């Protein structure tokens, strides 16, 4: 018999997450191919040259990158129209930080993942993590970086897109800042993404959270142990479906 579950994501949340992940993958692959400076090219000049030849030149590659970027922005606008409440809930949750509880969680979690519980006990600190809400502080930190970074990437991307079409020479300074901001924001979100994908898809203890990004629900026991403050709010709600 399937155990009790709690609803964590609705269909539009699941769709926007995987749509975003697919756009990110395509934007990274095409964006890296646009870099034509051998000193900073992460894969050497072979990859950009190969990708450009595959799509009929650098102009076409830029048009593809811009097209995916515009579809990405349109997808988010559509999501906010369809599920404004969901977007508001998400933003409210990720930016609600309780300094004492959440910073304590973050510091302890980093020590636990690297040195283990003994290291905390040796300095007289209880290794139990402070209770967390709908998201833990690690998830909130990454979500904050990806939301702020995503807005910077979108705005700077649109500035660069328009610079080829409508802006004149007087906009050169702004376009220069847009290029720098675009690179920095992509780099910061990408750094967080490495940890996010490891925690979400590889770490066995987060497996129920990973499955919830397809099914929309998490088991009661997982909610209780990983998101206690959220569990205390939803535990009395009627079952929301079942997990295998
Ligand atoms: C293979 C790629 C990815 C996997 C396997 C993955 C997995 C997941 C999972 C399982 C969750 C749900 C966590 C929960 O609610 O308990 C999640 C949430 C989230 N994902 Fe991803 N994700 C991927 C790519 C991305 C990308 C590219 C971004 C943005 C740049 C992103 C941003 C987020 C955000 C903001 C959340 C909510 C906060 C969080 O749980 O960290 N994800 N992801």
PDB file of C-alpha atoms and ligand atoms in Angstrom:
ATOM      1  CA  UNK A   1       0.000   0.000   0.000  1.00  0.00           C
ATOM      2  CA  UNK A   2       1.441   3.400  -0.917  1.00  0.00           C
ATOM      3  CA  UNK A   3       2.452   5.554   2.063  1.00  0.00           C
ATOM      4  CA  UNK A   4       1.182   9.029   2.894  1.00  0.00           C
ATOM      5  CA  UNK A   5       2.524  11.788   0.658  1.00  0.00           C
ATOM      6  CA  UNK A   6       2.438  15.589   0.548  1.00  0.00           C
ATOM      7  CA  UNK A   7       2.057  17.747  -2.542  1.00  0.00           C
ATOM      8  CA  UNK A   8       5.252  19.695  -3.226  1.00  0.00           C
ATOM      9  CA  UNK A   9       5.042  20.946  -6.823  1.00  0.00           C
ATOM     10  CA  UNK A  10       2.151  21.380  -9.212  1.00  0.00           C
ATOM     11  CA  UNK A  11       2.347  20.621 -12.929  1.00  0.00           C
ATOM     12  CA  UNK A  12       3.271  24.154 -13.988  1.00  0.00           C
ATOM     13  CA  UNK A  13       6.121  24.208 -11.392  1.00  0.00           C
ATOM     14  CA  UNK A  14       7.465  20.928 -12.748  1.00  0.00           C
ATOM     15  CA  UNK A  15       7.131  22.145 -16.329  1.00  0.00           C
ATOM     16  CA  UNK A  16       8.920  25.471 -15.702  1.00  0.00           C
ATOM     17  CA  UNK A  17      11.750  23.712 -13.819  1.00  0.00           C
ATOM     18  CA  UNK A  18      12.539  21.258 -16.629  1.00  0.00           C
ATOM     19  CA  UNK A  19      11.906  23.884 -19.322  1.00  0.00           C
ATOM     20  CA  UNK A  20      14.422  26.120 -17.514  1.00  0.00           C
ATOM     21  CA  UNK A  21      16.943  23.264 -17.205  1.00  0.00           C
ATOM     22  CA  UNK A  22      16.623  22.425 -20.940  1.00  0.00           C
ATOM     23  CA  UNK A  23      17.018  26.110 -21.920  1.00  0.00           C
ATOM     24  CA  UNK A  24      20.061  26.421 -19.639  1.00  0.00           C
ATOM     25  CA  UNK A  25      21.709  23.406 -21.265  1.00  0.00           C
ATOM     26  CA  UNK A  26      21.097  24.729 -24.792  1.00  0.00           C
ATOM     27  CA  UNK A  27      22.102  28.293 -23.873  1.00  0.00           C
ATOM     28  CA  UNK A  28      25.352  27.066 -22.284  1.00  0.00           C
ATOM     29  CA  UNK A  29      26.213  24.844 -25.266  1.00  0.00           C
ATOM     30  CA  UNK A  30      25.521  27.603 -27.816  1.00  0.00           C
ATOM     31  CA  UNK A  31      26.921  30.410 -25.622  1.00  0.00           C
ATOM     32  CA  UNK A  32      30.278  28.673 -25.108  1.00  0.00           C
ATOM     33  CA  UNK A  33      30.418  28.147 -28.877  1.00  0.00           C
ATOM     34  CA  UNK A  34      30.129  31.925 -29.373  1.00  0.00           C
ATOM     35  CA  UNK A  35      33.314  32.641 -27.390  1.00  0.00           C
ATOM     36  CA  UNK A  36      36.044  33.339 -29.894  1.00  0.00           C
ATOM     37  CA  UNK A  37      38.865  34.214 -27.532  1.00  0.00           C
ATOM     38  CA  UNK A  38      41.325  31.295 -27.198  1.00  0.00           C
ATOM     39  CA  UNK A  39      42.561  32.690 -23.843  1.00  0.00           C
ATOM     40  CA  UNK A  40      39.198  32.228 -22.089  1.00  0.00           C
ATOM     41  CA  UNK A  41      37.553  29.502 -24.144  1.00  0.00           C
ATOM     42  CA  UNK A  42      36.808  26.687 -21.635  1.00  0.00           C
ATOM     43  CA  UNK A  43      36.999  23.838 -24.181  1.00  0.00           C
ATOM     44  CA  UNK A  44      39.754  25.268 -26.406  1.00  0.00           C
ATOM     45  CA  UNK A  45      39.000  26.715 -29.870  1.00  0.00           C
ATOM     46  CA  UNK A  46      38.055  23.315 -31.364  1.00  0.00           C
ATOM     47  CA  UNK A  47      34.519  23.291 -29.910  1.00  0.00           C
ATOM     48  CA  UNK A  48      33.450  26.810 -31.090  1.00  0.00           C
ATOM     49  CA  UNK A  49      34.923  26.143 -34.560  1.00  0.00           C
ATOM     50  CA  UNK A  50      33.137  22.774 -34.782  1.00  0.00           C
ATOM     51  CA  UNK A  51      29.780  24.171 -33.564  1.00  0.00           C
ATOM     52  CA  UNK A  52      29.941  27.134 -35.950  1.00  0.00           C
ATOM     53  CA  UNK A  53      30.647  24.820 -38.866  1.00  0.00           C
ATOM     54  CA  UNK A  54      27.697  22.616 -37.820  1.00  0.00           C
ATOM     55  CA  UNK A  55      25.200  25.503 -37.970  1.00  0.00           C
ATOM     56  CA  UNK A  56      26.609  27.338 -40.993  1.00  0.00           C
ATOM     57  CA  UNK A  57      28.688  30.039 -39.264  1.00  0.00           C
ATOM     58  CA  UNK A  58      28.936  32.296 -36.200  1.00  0.00           C
ATOM     59  CA  UNK A  59      26.005  34.511 -37.333  1.00  0.00           C
ATOM     60  CA  UNK A  60      23.643  31.556 -37.354  1.00  0.00           C
ATOM     61  CA  UNK A  61      24.939  30.356 -33.969  1.00  0.00           C
ATOM     62  CA  UNK A  62      24.293  33.810 -32.476  1.00  0.00           C
ATOM     63  CA  UNK A  63      20.756  33.831 -33.936  1.00  0.00           C
ATOM     64  CA  UNK A  64      20.094  30.361 -32.415  1.00  0.00           C
ATOM     65  CA  UNK A  65      21.448  31.469 -29.004  1.00  0.00           C
ATOM     66  CA  UNK A  66      19.310  34.635 -29.082  1.00  0.00           C
ATOM     67  CA  UNK A  67      16.228  32.676 -30.190  1.00  0.00           C
ATOM     68  CA  UNK A  68      16.569  30.182 -27.308  1.00  0.00           C
ATOM     69  CA  UNK A  69      17.120  33.094 -24.884  1.00  0.00           C
ATOM     70  CA  UNK A  70      13.925  34.822 -26.052  1.00  0.00           C
ATOM     71  CA  UNK A  71      11.942  31.552 -25.770  1.00  0.00           C
ATOM     72  CA  UNK A  72      13.378  31.130 -22.233  1.00  0.00           C
ATOM     73  CA  UNK A  73      12.201  34.625 -21.195  1.00  0.00           C
ATOM     74  CA  UNK A  74       8.780  34.051 -22.831  1.00  0.00           C
ATOM     75  CA  UNK A  75       8.434  30.741 -20.945  1.00  0.00           C
ATOM     76  CA  UNK A  76       8.879  32.495 -17.599  1.00  0.00           C
ATOM     77  CA  UNK A  77       6.424  35.261 -18.492  1.00  0.00           C
ATOM     78  CA  UNK A  78       3.877  32.593 -19.465  1.00  0.00           C
ATOM     79  CA  UNK A  79       4.507  30.666 -16.223  1.00  0.00           C
ATOM     80  CA  UNK A  80       3.898  33.803 -14.151  1.00  0.00           C
ATOM     81  CA  UNK A  81       0.628  34.423 -16.005  1.00  0.00           C
ATOM     82  CA  UNK A  82      -0.518  30.817 -15.514  1.00  0.00           C
ATOM     83  CA  UNK A  83       0.671  30.370 -11.914  1.00  0.00           C
ATOM     84  CA  UNK A  84       1.261  33.779 -10.368  1.00  0.00           C
ATOM     85  CA  UNK A  85       0.462  32.411  -6.895  1.00  0.00           C
ATOM     86  CA  UNK A  86       3.043  29.646  -7.320  1.00  0.00           C
ATOM     87  CA  UNK A  87       5.703  32.161  -8.405  1.00  0.00           C
ATOM     88  CA  UNK A  88       4.862  34.419  -5.439  1.00  0.00           C
ATOM     89  CA  UNK A  89       5.008  31.485  -3.011  1.00  0.00           C
ATOM     90  CA  UNK A  90       8.389  30.402  -4.445  1.00  0.00           C
ATOM     91  CA  UNK A  91       9.897  33.906  -4.180  1.00  0.00           C
ATOM     92  CA  UNK A  92       8.470  34.384  -0.668  1.00  0.00           C
ATOM     93  CA  UNK A  93       9.979  31.077   0.485  1.00  0.00           C
ATOM     94  CA  UNK A  94      13.451  31.517  -0.992  1.00  0.00           C
ATOM     95  CA  UNK A  95      13.960  35.065   0.262  1.00  0.00           C
ATOM     96  CA  UNK A  96      12.625  34.356   3.792  1.00  0.00           C
ATOM     97  CA  UNK A  97      15.820  33.743   5.759  1.00  0.00           C
ATOM     98  CA  UNK A  98      15.997  33.312   9.523  1.00  0.00           C
ATOM     99  CA  UNK A  99      19.640  34.293  10.217  1.00  0.00           C
ATOM    100  CA  UNK A 100      20.205  32.250  13.392  1.00  0.00           C
ATOM    101  CA  UNK A 101      18.481  29.040  12.255  1.00  0.00           C
ATOM    102  CA  UNK A 102      19.419  29.124   8.563  1.00  0.00           C
ATOM    103  CA  UNK A 103      23.041  30.213   8.912  1.00  0.00           C
ATOM    104  CA  UNK A 104      23.494  27.585  11.648  1.00  0.00           C
ATOM    105  CA  UNK A 105      22.069  24.981   9.252  1.00  0.00           C
ATOM    106  CA  UNK A 106      24.363  26.104   6.415  1.00  0.00           C
ATOM    107  CA  UNK A 107      27.554  26.068   8.499  1.00  0.00           C
ATOM    108  CA  UNK A 108      26.770  22.705  10.124  1.00  0.00           C
ATOM    109  CA  UNK A 109      25.778  21.144   6.783  1.00  0.00           C
ATOM    110  CA  UNK A 110      29.081  22.179   5.195  1.00  0.00           C
ATOM    111  CA  UNK A 111      31.081  20.662   8.069  1.00  0.00           C
ATOM    112  CA  UNK A 112      28.929  17.493   8.062  1.00  0.00           C
ATOM    113  CA  UNK A 113      29.434  17.021   4.301  1.00  0.00           C
ATOM    114  CA  UNK A 114      33.191  17.517   4.468  1.00  0.00           C
ATOM    115  CA  UNK A 115      34.507  16.480   7.903  1.00  0.00           C
ATOM    116  CA  UNK A 116      31.535  14.584   9.375  1.00  0.00           C
ATOM    117  CA  UNK A 117      29.729  14.821  12.768  1.00  0.00           C
ATOM    118  CA  UNK A 118      32.876  14.059  14.815  1.00  0.00           C
ATOM    119  CA  UNK A 119      34.386  17.413  13.847  1.00  0.00           C
ATOM    120  CA  UNK A 120      31.361  19.233  15.274  1.00  0.00           C
ATOM    121  CA  UNK A 121      31.321  17.148  18.482  1.00  0.00           C
ATOM    122  CA  UNK A 122      35.055  17.801  18.976  1.00  0.00           C
ATOM    123  CA  UNK A 123      34.334  21.529  19.292  1.00  0.00           C
ATOM    124  CA  UNK A 124      31.277  20.944  21.486  1.00  0.00           C
ATOM    125  CA  UNK A 125      28.660  21.572  18.785  1.00  0.00           C
ATOM    126  CA  UNK A 126      25.526  19.389  18.474  1.00  0.00           C
ATOM    127  CA  UNK A 127      25.627  17.869  14.934  1.00  0.00           C
ATOM    128  CA  UNK A 128      21.811  17.847  14.601  1.00  0.00           C
ATOM    129  CA  UNK A 129      20.720  20.304  11.932  1.00  0.00           C
ATOM    130  CA  UNK A 130      18.221  23.056  12.847  1.00  0.00           C
ATOM    131  CA  UNK A 131      14.723  22.379  11.424  1.00  0.00           C
ATOM    132  CA  UNK A 132      14.079  23.770   7.959  1.00  0.00           C
ATOM    133  CA  UNK A 133      10.959  24.922   6.125  1.00  0.00           C
ATOM    134  CA  UNK A 134       9.750  24.310   2.556  1.00  0.00           C
ATOM    135  CA  UNK A 135      13.357  24.799   1.354  1.00  0.00           C
ATOM    136  CA  UNK A 136      16.536  24.313   3.330  1.00  0.00           C
ATOM    137  CA  UNK A 137      19.106  27.124   3.406  1.00  0.00           C
ATOM    138  CA  UNK A 138      21.275  25.460   0.738  1.00  0.00           C
ATOM    139  CA  UNK A 139      18.305  25.306  -1.637  1.00  0.00           C
ATOM    140  CA  UNK A 140      17.370  28.891  -0.784  1.00  0.00           C
ATOM    141  CA  UNK A 141      20.907  30.160  -1.437  1.00  0.00           C
ATOM    142  CA  UNK A 142      21.010  28.509  -4.856  1.00  0.00           C
ATOM    143  CA  UNK A 143      17.477  29.638  -5.705  1.00  0.00           C
ATOM    144  CA  UNK A 144      18.355  33.245  -4.753  1.00  0.00           C
ATOM    145  CA  UNK A 145      21.462  33.150  -6.976  1.00  0.00           C
ATOM    146  CA  UNK A 146      19.537  31.611  -9.870  1.00  0.00           C
ATOM    147  CA  UNK A 147      16.637  34.105  -9.631  1.00  0.00           C
ATOM    148  CA  UNK A 148      18.830  37.225  -9.321  1.00  0.00           C
ATOM    149  CA  UNK A 149      21.354  35.785 -11.819  1.00  0.00           C
ATOM    150  CA  UNK A 150      18.533  34.804 -14.187  1.00  0.00           C
ATOM    151  CA  UNK A 151      17.126  38.359 -14.183  1.00  0.00           C
ATOM    152  CA  UNK A 152      20.619  39.811 -14.834  1.00  0.00           C
ATOM    153  CA  UNK A 153      21.217  37.297 -17.656  1.00  0.00           C
ATOM    154  CA  UNK A 154      17.830  38.073 -19.253  1.00  0.00           C
ATOM    155  CA  UNK A 155      18.155  41.879 -19.006  1.00  0.00           C
ATOM    156  CA  UNK A 156      21.769  41.959 -20.217  1.00  0.00           C
ATOM    157  CA  UNK A 157      20.899  39.475 -22.982  1.00  0.00           C
ATOM    158  CA  UNK A 158      18.087  41.713 -24.240  1.00  0.00           C
ATOM    159  CA  UNK A 159      20.442  44.762 -24.140  1.00  0.00           C
ATOM    160  CA  UNK A 160      22.999  42.873 -26.262  1.00  0.00           C
ATOM    161  CA  UNK A 161      20.255  41.664 -28.611  1.00  0.00           C
ATOM    162  CA  UNK A 162      19.021  45.231 -29.129  1.00  0.00           C
ATOM    163  CA  UNK A 163      22.563  46.618 -29.451  1.00  0.00           C
ATOM    164  CA  UNK A 164      22.889  44.977 -32.881  1.00  0.00           C
ATOM    165  CA  UNK A 165      19.552  46.367 -34.000  1.00  0.00           C
ATOM    166  CA  UNK A 166      18.528  49.699 -32.475  1.00  0.00           C
ATOM    167  CA  UNK A 167      21.207  51.162 -30.199  1.00  0.00           C
ATOM    168  CA  UNK A 168      23.699  53.718 -31.509  1.00  0.00           C
ATOM    169  CA  UNK A 169      27.348  54.423 -30.614  1.00  0.00           C
ATOM    170  CA  UNK A 170      26.253  56.323 -27.453  1.00  0.00           C
ATOM    171  CA  UNK A 171      25.188  52.971 -25.939  1.00  0.00           C
ATOM    172  CA  UNK A 172      28.659  51.408 -26.216  1.00  0.00           C
ATOM    173  CA  UNK A 173      29.390  51.811 -22.474  1.00  0.00           C
ATOM    174  CA  UNK A 174      26.102  50.221 -21.430  1.00  0.00           C
ATOM    175  CA  UNK A 175      26.586  47.332 -23.870  1.00  0.00           C
ATOM    176  CA  UNK A 176      30.093  46.756 -22.470  1.00  0.00           C
ATOM    177  CA  UNK A 177      28.648  46.484 -18.954  1.00  0.00           C
ATOM    178  CA  UNK A 178      25.915  44.182 -20.267  1.00  0.00           C
ATOM    179  CA  UNK A 179      28.517  41.811 -21.748  1.00  0.00           C
ATOM    180  CA  UNK A 180      30.482  41.751 -18.455  1.00  0.00           C
ATOM    181  CA  UNK A 181      27.301  41.299 -16.359  1.00  0.00           C
ATOM    182  CA  UNK A 182      26.093  38.484 -18.619  1.00  0.00           C
ATOM    183  CA  UNK A 183      29.356  36.520 -18.190  1.00  0.00           C
ATOM    184  CA  UNK A 184      29.588  37.084 -14.435  1.00  0.00           C
ATOM    185  CA  UNK A 185      25.949  36.083 -13.795  1.00  0.00           C
ATOM    186  CA  UNK A 186      26.250  32.929 -15.940  1.00  0.00           C
ATOM    187  CA  UNK A 187      29.459  31.992 -14.075  1.00  0.00           C
ATOM    188  CA  UNK A 188      27.873  32.455 -10.634  1.00  0.00           C
ATOM    189  CA  UNK A 189      24.685  30.519 -11.461  1.00  0.00           C
ATOM    190  CA  UNK A 190      26.737  27.777 -13.149  1.00  0.00           C
ATOM    191  CA  UNK A 191      28.904  27.381 -10.020  1.00  0.00           C
ATOM    192  CA  UNK A 192      25.749  26.950  -7.913  1.00  0.00           C
ATOM    193  CA  UNK A 193      24.301  24.610 -10.523  1.00  0.00           C
ATOM    194  CA  UNK A 194      27.133  22.102 -10.053  1.00  0.00           C
ATOM    195  CA  UNK A 195      26.224  21.785  -6.367  1.00  0.00           C
ATOM    196  CA  UNK A 196      22.465  21.859  -7.130  1.00  0.00           C
ATOM    197  CA  UNK A 197      22.641  19.001  -9.638  1.00  0.00           C
ATOM    198  CA  UNK A 198      24.850  16.955  -7.298  1.00  0.00           C
ATOM    199  CA  UNK A 199      22.538  17.484  -4.294  1.00  0.00           C
ATOM    200  CA  UNK A 200      19.323  17.039  -6.283  1.00  0.00           C
ATOM    201  CA  UNK A 201      20.179  14.200  -8.654  1.00  0.00           C
ATOM    202  CA  UNK A 202      23.165  12.318  -7.199  1.00  0.00           C
ATOM    203  CA  UNK A 203      22.949  12.500  -3.384  1.00  0.00           C
ATOM    204  CA  UNK A 204      20.928   9.421  -2.254  1.00  0.00           C
ATOM    205  CA  UNK A 205      19.345  11.185   0.753  1.00  0.00           C
ATOM    206  CA  UNK A 206      17.653  13.678  -1.606  1.00  0.00           C
ATOM    207  CA  UNK A 207      16.274  10.969  -3.953  1.00  0.00           C
ATOM    208  CA  UNK A 208      12.621  11.512  -2.860  1.00  0.00           C
ATOM    209  CA  UNK A 209      13.055  15.240  -3.633  1.00  0.00           C
ATOM    210  CA  UNK A 210      14.369  14.316  -7.094  1.00  0.00           C
ATOM    211  CA  UNK A 211      11.382  12.047  -7.761  1.00  0.00           C
ATOM    212  CA  UNK A 212       9.059  14.854  -6.661  1.00  0.00           C
ATOM    213  CA  UNK A 213      10.259  16.909  -9.629  1.00  0.00           C
ATOM    214  CA  UNK A 214       8.366  14.354 -11.765  1.00  0.00           C
ATOM    215  CA  UNK A 215       5.537  13.142  -9.512  1.00  0.00           C
ATOM    216  CA  UNK A 216       4.862  16.396  -7.614  1.00  0.00           C
ATOM    217  CA  UNK A 217       4.700  14.663  -4.212  1.00  0.00           C
ATOM    218  CA  UNK A 218       7.102  13.586  -1.435  1.00  0.00           C
ATOM    219  CA  UNK A 219       6.684  10.837   1.187  1.00  0.00           C
ATOM    220  CA  UNK A 220       5.611  11.899   4.675  1.00  0.00           C
ATOM    221  CA  UNK A 221       8.852  10.633   6.286  1.00  0.00           C
ATOM    222  CA  UNK A 222      11.053  12.604   3.881  1.00  0.00           C
ATOM    223  CA  UNK A 223       9.050  15.796   4.479  1.00  0.00           C
ATOM    224  CA  UNK A 224       9.317  15.255   8.245  1.00  0.00           C
ATOM    225  CA  UNK A 225      13.089  14.732   8.303  1.00  0.00           C
ATOM    226  CA  UNK A 226      14.184  17.240   5.663  1.00  0.00           C
ATOM    227  CA  UNK A 227      11.595  20.023   5.846  1.00  0.00           C
ATOM    228  CA  UNK A 228      10.210  19.729   9.391  1.00  0.00           C
ATOM    229  CA  UNK A 229       8.715  23.236   9.649  1.00  0.00           C
ATOM    230  CA  UNK A 230       6.851  22.739   6.347  1.00  0.00           C
ATOM    231  CA  UNK A 231       5.790  19.215   7.403  1.00  0.00           C
ATOM    232  CA  UNK A 232       4.296  20.593  10.618  1.00  0.00           C
ATOM    233  CA  UNK A 233       2.035  22.832   8.479  1.00  0.00           C
ATOM    234  CA  UNK A 234       0.954  20.205   5.953  1.00  0.00           C
ATOM    235  CA  UNK A 235       0.952  16.964   7.937  1.00  0.00           C
ATOM    236  CA  UNK A 236      -2.710  17.218   8.827  1.00  0.00           C
ATOM    237  CA  UNK A 237      -3.772  17.938   5.243  1.00  0.00           C
ATOM    238  CA  UNK A 238      -5.443  15.017   3.452  1.00  0.00           C
ATOM    239  CA  UNK A 239      -3.189  12.750   1.304  1.00  0.00           C
ATOM    240  CA  UNK A 240      -2.273  14.340  -2.011  1.00  0.00           C
ATOM    241  CA  UNK A 241      -1.685  11.308  -4.166  1.00  0.00           C
ATOM    242  CA  UNK A 242       0.746   8.476  -3.843  1.00  0.00           C
ATOM    243  CA  UNK A 243       4.365   7.719  -4.513  1.00  0.00           C
ATOM    244  CA  UNK A 244       5.592   4.335  -5.640  1.00  0.00           C
TER     245      UNK A 244
HETATM  246  C1  LIG B   1      19.931  18.077 -14.557  1.00  0.00           C
HETATM  247  C2  LIG B   1      19.586  19.253 -14.085  1.00  0.00           C
HETATM  248  C3  LIG B   1      18.741  19.480 -12.862  1.00  0.00           C
HETATM  249  C4  LIG B   1      18.267  18.605 -11.915  1.00  0.00           C
HETATM  250  C5  LIG B   1      18.462  17.110 -11.846  1.00  0.00           C
HETATM  251  C6  LIG B   1      17.500  19.361 -10.965  1.00  0.00           C
HETATM  252  C7  LIG B   1      16.802  18.853  -9.890  1.00  0.00           C
HETATM  253  C8  LIG B   1      15.991  19.564  -9.036  1.00  0.00           C
HETATM  254  C9  LIG B   1      15.140  19.017  -8.016  1.00  0.00           C
HETATM  255  C10 LIG B   1      14.994  17.547  -7.727  1.00  0.00           C
HETATM  256  C11 LIG B   1      14.522  20.029  -7.370  1.00  0.00           C
HETATM  257  C12 LIG B   1      13.468  19.916  -6.267  1.00  0.00           C
HETATM  258  C13 LIG B   1      14.002  20.095  -4.897  1.00  0.00           C
HETATM  259  C14 LIG B   1      12.864  20.023  -3.917  1.00  0.00           C
HETATM  260  O1  LIG B   1      11.867  20.730  -4.080  1.00  0.00           O
HETATM  261  O2  LIG B   1      12.987  19.272  -2.955  1.00  0.00           O
HETATM  262  C15 LIG B   1      14.973  21.248  -7.975  1.00  0.00           C
HETATM  263  C16 LIG B   1      14.604  22.513  -7.584  1.00  0.00           C
HETATM  264  C17 LIG B   1      15.118  23.660  -8.122  1.00  0.00           C
HETATM  265  N1  LIG B   1      15.901  23.762  -9.249  1.00  0.00           N
HETATM  266 FE1  LIG B   1      16.714  22.219 -10.278  1.00  0.00          FE
HETATM  267  N2  LIG B   1      17.549  20.685 -11.329  1.00  0.00           N
HETATM  268  C18 LIG B   1      18.296  20.796 -12.488  1.00  0.00           C
HETATM  269  C19 LIG B   1      18.569  21.948 -13.189  1.00  0.00           C
HETATM  270  C20 LIG B   1      18.279  23.215 -12.741  1.00  0.00           C
HETATM  271  C21 LIG B   1      18.673  24.438 -13.394  1.00  0.00           C
HETATM  272  C22 LIG B   1      19.453  24.521 -14.703  1.00  0.00           C
HETATM  273  C23 LIG B   1      18.245  25.452 -12.610  1.00  0.00           C
HETATM  274  C24 LIG B   1      18.433  26.940 -12.772  1.00  0.00           C
HETATM  275  C25 LIG B   1      19.484  27.502 -13.292  1.00  0.00           C
HETATM  276  C26 LIG B   1      17.530  24.877 -11.492  1.00  0.00           C
HETATM  277  C27 LIG B   1      16.922  25.601 -10.491  1.00  0.00           C
HETATM  278  C28 LIG B   1      16.190  25.074  -9.461  1.00  0.00           C
HETATM  279  C29 LIG B   1      15.583  25.866  -8.418  1.00  0.00           C
HETATM  280  C30 LIG B   1      15.694  27.391  -8.292  1.00  0.00           C
HETATM  281  C31 LIG B   1      14.920  24.980  -7.587  1.00  0.00           C
HETATM  282  C32 LIG B   1      14.163  25.327  -6.291  1.00  0.00           C
HETATM  283  C33 LIG B   1      15.160  25.456  -5.164  1.00  0.00           C
HETATM  284  C34 LIG B   1      15.951  24.198  -4.909  1.00  0.00           C
HETATM  285  O3  LIG B   1      15.364  23.153  -4.649  1.00  0.00           O
HETATM  286  O4  LIG B   1      17.206  24.281  -4.964  1.00  0.00           O
HETATM  287  N3  LIG B   1      17.578  23.515 -11.598  1.00  0.00           N
HETATM  288  N4  LIG B   1      15.864  20.935  -8.988  1.00  0.00           N
END
